[in-house]
Short mmCIF file of C-alpha atoms in Angstrom, two decimals:
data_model
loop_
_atom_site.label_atom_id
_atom_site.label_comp_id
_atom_site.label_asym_id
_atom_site.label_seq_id
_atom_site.Cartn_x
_atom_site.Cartn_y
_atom_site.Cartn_z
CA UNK A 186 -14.86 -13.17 -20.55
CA UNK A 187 -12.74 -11.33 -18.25
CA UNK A 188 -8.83 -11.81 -18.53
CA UNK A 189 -6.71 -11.34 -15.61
CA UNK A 190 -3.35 -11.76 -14.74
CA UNK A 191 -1.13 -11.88 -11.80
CA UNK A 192 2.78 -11.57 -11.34
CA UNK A 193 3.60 -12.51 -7.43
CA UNK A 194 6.85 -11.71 -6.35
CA UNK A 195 8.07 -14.26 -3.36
CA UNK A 196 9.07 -13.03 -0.13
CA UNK A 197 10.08 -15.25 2.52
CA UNK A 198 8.44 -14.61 6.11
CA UNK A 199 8.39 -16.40 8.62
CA UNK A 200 4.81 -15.77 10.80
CA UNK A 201 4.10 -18.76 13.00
CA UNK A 202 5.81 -21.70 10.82
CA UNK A 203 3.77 -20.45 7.52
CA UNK A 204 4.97 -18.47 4.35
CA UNK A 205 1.87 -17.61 3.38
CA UNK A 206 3.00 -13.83 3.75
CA UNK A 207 0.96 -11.64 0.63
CA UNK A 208 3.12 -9.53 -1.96
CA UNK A 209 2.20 -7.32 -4.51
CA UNK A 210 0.70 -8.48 -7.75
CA UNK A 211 0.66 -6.78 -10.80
CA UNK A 212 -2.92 -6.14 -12.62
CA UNK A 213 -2.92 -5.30 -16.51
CA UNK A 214 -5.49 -2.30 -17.25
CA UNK A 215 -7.45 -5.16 -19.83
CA UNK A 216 -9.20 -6.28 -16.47
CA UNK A 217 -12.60 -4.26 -15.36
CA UNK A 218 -13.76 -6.64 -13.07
CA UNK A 219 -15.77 -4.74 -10.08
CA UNK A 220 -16.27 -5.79 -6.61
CA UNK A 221 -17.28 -4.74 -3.61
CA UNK A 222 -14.86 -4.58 -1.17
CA UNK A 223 -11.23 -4.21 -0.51
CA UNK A 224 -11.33 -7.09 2.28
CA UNK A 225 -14.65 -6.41 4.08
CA UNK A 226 -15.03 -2.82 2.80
CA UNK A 227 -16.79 -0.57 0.20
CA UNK A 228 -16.36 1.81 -2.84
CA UNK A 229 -14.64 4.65 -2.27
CA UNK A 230 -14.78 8.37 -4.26
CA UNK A 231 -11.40 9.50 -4.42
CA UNK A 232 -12.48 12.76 -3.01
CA UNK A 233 -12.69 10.80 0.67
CA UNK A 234 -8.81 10.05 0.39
CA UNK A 235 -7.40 12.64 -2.36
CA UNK A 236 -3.81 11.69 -1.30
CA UNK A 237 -4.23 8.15 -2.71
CA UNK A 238 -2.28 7.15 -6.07
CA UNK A 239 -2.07 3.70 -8.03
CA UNK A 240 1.77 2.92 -8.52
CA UNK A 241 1.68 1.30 -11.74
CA UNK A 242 4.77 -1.08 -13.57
CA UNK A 243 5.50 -1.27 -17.69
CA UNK A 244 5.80 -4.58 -18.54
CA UNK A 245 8.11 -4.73 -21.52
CA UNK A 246 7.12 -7.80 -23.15
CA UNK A 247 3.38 -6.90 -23.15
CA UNK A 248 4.03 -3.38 -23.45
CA UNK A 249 1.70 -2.53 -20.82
CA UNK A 250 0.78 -0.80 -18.33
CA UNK A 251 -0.84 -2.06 -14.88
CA UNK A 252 -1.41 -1.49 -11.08
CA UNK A 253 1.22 -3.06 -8.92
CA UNK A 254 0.79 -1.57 -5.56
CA UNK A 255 -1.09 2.03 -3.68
CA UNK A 256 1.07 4.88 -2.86
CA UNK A 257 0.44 7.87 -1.10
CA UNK A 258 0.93 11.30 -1.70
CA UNK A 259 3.45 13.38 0.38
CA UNK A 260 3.81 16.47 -1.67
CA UNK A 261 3.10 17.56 -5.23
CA UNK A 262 5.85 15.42 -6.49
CA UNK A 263 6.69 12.84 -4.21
CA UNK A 264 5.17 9.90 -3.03
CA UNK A 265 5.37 7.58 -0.19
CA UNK A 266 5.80 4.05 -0.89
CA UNK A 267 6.32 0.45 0.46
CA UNK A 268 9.94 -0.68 -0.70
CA UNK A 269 9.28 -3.94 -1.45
CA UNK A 270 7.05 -2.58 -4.49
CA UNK A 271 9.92 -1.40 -6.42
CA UNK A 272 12.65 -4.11 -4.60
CA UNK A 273 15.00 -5.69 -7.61
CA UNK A 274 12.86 -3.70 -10.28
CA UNK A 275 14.48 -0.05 -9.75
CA UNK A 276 15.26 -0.69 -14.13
CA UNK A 277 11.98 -0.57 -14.47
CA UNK A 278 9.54 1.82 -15.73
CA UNK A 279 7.10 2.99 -13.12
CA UNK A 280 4.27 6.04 -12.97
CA UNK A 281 1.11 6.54 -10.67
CA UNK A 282 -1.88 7.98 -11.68
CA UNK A 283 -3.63 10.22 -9.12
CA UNK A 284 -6.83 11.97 -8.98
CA UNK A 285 -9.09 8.80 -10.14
CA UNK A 286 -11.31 5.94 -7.82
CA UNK A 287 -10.80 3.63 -10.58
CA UNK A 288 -7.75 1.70 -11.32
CA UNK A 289 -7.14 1.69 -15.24
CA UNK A 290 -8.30 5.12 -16.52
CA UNK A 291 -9.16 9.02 -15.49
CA UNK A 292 -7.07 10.95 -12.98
CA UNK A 293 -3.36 12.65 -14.04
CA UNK A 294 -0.58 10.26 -14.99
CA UNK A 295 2.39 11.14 -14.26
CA UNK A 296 6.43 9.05 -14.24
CA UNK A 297 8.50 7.96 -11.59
CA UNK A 298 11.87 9.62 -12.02
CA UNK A 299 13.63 8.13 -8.86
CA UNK A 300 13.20 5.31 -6.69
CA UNK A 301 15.10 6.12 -2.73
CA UNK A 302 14.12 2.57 -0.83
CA UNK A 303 15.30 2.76 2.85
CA UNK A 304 18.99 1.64 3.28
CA UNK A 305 18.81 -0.77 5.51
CA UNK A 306 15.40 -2.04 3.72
CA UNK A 307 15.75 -5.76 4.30
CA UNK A 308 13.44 -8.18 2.19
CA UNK A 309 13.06 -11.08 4.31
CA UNK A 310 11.10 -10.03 7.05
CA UNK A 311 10.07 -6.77 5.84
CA UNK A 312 12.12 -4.35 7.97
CA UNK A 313 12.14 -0.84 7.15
CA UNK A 314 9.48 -1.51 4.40
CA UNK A 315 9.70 1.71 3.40
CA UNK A 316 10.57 4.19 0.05
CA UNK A 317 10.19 7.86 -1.62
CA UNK A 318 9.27 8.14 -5.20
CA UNK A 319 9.87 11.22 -7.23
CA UNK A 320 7.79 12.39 -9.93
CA UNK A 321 8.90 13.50 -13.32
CA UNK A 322 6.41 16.91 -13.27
CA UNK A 323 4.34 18.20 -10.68
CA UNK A 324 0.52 16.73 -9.78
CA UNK A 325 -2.04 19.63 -10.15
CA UNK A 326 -3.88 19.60 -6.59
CA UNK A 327 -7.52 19.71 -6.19
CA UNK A 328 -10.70 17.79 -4.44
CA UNK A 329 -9.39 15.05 -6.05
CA UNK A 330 -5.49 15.19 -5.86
CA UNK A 331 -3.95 15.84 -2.85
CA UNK A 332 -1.36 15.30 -0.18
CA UNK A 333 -2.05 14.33 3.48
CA UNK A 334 0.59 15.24 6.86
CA UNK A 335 2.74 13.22 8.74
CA UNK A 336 2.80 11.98 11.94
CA UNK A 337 4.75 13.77 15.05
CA UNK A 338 7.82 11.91 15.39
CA UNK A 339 7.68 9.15 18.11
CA UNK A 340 3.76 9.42 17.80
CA UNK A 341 1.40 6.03 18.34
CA UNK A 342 -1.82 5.63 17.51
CA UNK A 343 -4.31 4.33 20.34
CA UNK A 344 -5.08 0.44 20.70
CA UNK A 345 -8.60 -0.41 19.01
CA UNK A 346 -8.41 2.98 17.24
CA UNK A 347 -10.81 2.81 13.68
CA UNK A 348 -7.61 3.05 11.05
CA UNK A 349 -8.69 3.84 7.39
CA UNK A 350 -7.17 1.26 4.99
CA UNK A 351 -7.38 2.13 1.09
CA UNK A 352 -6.67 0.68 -2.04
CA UNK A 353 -7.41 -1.61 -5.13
CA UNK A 354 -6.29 -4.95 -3.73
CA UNK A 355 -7.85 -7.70 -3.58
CA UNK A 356 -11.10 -8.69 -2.04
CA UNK A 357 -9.81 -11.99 -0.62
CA UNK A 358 -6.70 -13.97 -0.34
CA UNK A 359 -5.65 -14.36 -3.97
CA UNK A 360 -8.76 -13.21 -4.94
CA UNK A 361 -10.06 -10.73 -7.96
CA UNK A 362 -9.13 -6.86 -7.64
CA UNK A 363 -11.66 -4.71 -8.01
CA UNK A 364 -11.69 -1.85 -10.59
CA UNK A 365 -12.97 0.90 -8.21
CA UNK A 366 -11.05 1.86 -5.41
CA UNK A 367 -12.11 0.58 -1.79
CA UNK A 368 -11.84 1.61 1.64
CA UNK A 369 -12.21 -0.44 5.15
CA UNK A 370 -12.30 0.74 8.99
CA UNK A 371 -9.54 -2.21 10.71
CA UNK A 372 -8.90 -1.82 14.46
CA UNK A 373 -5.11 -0.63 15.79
CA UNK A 374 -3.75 -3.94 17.46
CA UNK A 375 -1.00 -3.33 19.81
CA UNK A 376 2.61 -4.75 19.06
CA UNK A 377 2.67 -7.22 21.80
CA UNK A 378 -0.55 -8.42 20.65
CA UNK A 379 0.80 -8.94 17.13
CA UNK A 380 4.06 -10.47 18.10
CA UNK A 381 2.28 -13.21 19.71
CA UNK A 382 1.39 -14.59 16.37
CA UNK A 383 4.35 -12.77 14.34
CA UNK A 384 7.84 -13.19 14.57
CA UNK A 385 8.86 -10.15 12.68
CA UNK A 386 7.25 -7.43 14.77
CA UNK A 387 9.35 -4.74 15.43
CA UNK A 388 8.89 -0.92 16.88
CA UNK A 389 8.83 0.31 13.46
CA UNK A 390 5.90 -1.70 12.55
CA UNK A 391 1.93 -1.60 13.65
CA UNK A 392 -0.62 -3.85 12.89
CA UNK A 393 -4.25 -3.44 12.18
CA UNK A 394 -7.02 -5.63 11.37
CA UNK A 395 -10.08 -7.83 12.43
CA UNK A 396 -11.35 -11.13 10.39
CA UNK A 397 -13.15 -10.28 7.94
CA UNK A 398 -11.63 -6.11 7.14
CA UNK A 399 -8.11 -5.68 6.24
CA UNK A 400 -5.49 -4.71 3.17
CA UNK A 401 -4.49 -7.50 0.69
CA UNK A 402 -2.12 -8.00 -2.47
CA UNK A 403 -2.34 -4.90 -4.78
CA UNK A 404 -2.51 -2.57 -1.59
CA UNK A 405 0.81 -2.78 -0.55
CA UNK A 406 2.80 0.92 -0.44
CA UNK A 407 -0.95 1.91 0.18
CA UNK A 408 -2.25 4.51 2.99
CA UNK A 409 -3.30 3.58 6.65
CA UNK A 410 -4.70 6.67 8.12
CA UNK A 411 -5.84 8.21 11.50
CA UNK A 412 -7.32 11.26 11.89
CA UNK A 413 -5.31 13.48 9.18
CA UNK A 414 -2.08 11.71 9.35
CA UNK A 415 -0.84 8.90 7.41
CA UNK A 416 0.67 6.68 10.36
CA UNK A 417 0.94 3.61 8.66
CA UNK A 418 2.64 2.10 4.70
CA UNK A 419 0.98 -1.23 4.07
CA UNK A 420 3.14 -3.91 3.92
CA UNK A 421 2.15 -7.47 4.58
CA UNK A 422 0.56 -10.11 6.97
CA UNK A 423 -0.53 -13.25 6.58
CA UNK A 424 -3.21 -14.02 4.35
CA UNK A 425 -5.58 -11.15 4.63
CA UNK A 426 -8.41 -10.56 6.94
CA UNK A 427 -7.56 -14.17 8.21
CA UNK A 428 -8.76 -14.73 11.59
CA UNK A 429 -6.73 -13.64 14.74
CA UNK A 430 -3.68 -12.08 12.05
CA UNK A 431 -3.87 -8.61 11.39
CA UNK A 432 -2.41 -6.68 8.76
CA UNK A 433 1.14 -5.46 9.16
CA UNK A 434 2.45 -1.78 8.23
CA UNK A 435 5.52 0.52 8.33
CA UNK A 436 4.90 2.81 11.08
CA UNK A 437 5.69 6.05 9.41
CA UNK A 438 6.37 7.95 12.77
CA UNK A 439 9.95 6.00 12.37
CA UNK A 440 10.71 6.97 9.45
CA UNK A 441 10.33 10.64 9.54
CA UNK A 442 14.02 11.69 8.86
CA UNK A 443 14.11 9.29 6.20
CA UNK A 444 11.32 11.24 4.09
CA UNK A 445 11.87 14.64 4.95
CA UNK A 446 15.90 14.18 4.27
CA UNK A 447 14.10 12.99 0.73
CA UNK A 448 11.24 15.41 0.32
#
């Protein structure tokens, strides 16, 4: 019997009249469920996206450890994040392991030492969804650990361009998360596509997604990628991989003094 458990945090949003905006949840390591798909994906090696990391919580009345959200890797110790991972908890123990495709064990562990959210980071709504977490030592880089570039500043990424979308979320709206990392192709929607069914879309933002292939909860903070630069933090949406709402991300071109005045 499998034993899972999930911590939502809510996060008001409004998209259309609903709420049904997804969040990070919180997986303890005791789970090994596998599955096959992030939303509409497949397994990943951690070799195909080296600069992916598992942001992980300690829960102080369990005394464990478990996956909350992705993160990304910007140098050997820092990491790019989504803010609202560590919003309210910055007392709280966090690490990320790096270097392994599944979830609970292998790779290099290492603790966060500082959480820097965005100043003007406002929760409802998700506006500048965005953070920099330092690392207590070092990651050694290999084949399986390492960090990926930045965007040019002011740079967009084409409508309908394939977007690479990683992480150990789950494989459906409030659905099981899978124990070996996933990845999924999702289409670049334009902004004035997305606003038509968002109300929250600003410049700072790009969506991505199809029905059927998109990020969901435990991806959050996670990488979206084109060519070699990570232009996208994911963030939210409604649902995920629900039909005619794409995924929603911090567009990391707009936030380039913000990281590299944290780097």
């Amino acid at each position: 019997m499998k034993l899972k458990f999930f911590v939502f945090l809510a996060i008001f949003a409004v998209i259309s009249g609903q709420e049904d905006i997804f969040v990070p949840d919180f997986q303890y390591d005791v789970d090994t469920n596998r599955g096959p798909r992030i939303v509409g994906g497949h397994d990943a090696n951690i070799e195909e996206v080296p600069y992916q990391v598992s942001l992980r919580r300690y829960n102080e009345e369990t005394q464990l450890w478990g996956h909350t959200c992705g993160g990304i890797i910007l140098t050997t110790d820092v990491t790019l994040n989504a803010a609202h991972c560590v919003y309210n908890r910055l007392h709280m123990k966090f690490q990320i392991r790096a270097g392994s495709d599944l979830r609970s064990q292998g790779g290099q562990l290492v603790n966060v030492t500082k959480l820097i959210m965005h100043p003007d980071y406002q929760p409802s709504g998700l506006y500048n969804d965005i953070a920099i977490l330092k690392l207590q030592h070092k990651l050694i880089f290999g084949s399986k650990v390492w960090s990926i570039g930045l965007p040019p500043r002011g740079y967009r990424v084409p409508d309908g361009a394939a977007l690479l979308v990683s992480g150990w979320g789950a494989l459906e709206w409030q659905g099981s998360s899978p124990e070996r990392l996933q990845k999924v192709y999702v289409p670049a929607v334009s902004n004035e596509k997305c606003a038509e069914v968002y109300a929250n879309i600003r410049p700072h933002k790009i969506c991505a997604g199809i029905v059927g292939k998109d990020s969901c909860q435990g991806d959050s903070g996670g990488p979206l990628v084109y060519k070699n630069f990570v232009v996208g933090v994911v963030s939210s949406g409604y649902r995920c991989a629900y039909d005619g709402y794409p995924g929603i991300y911090t567009r990391v071109s707009e936030f380039l003094d913000f990281i590299v005045r944290n780097l």
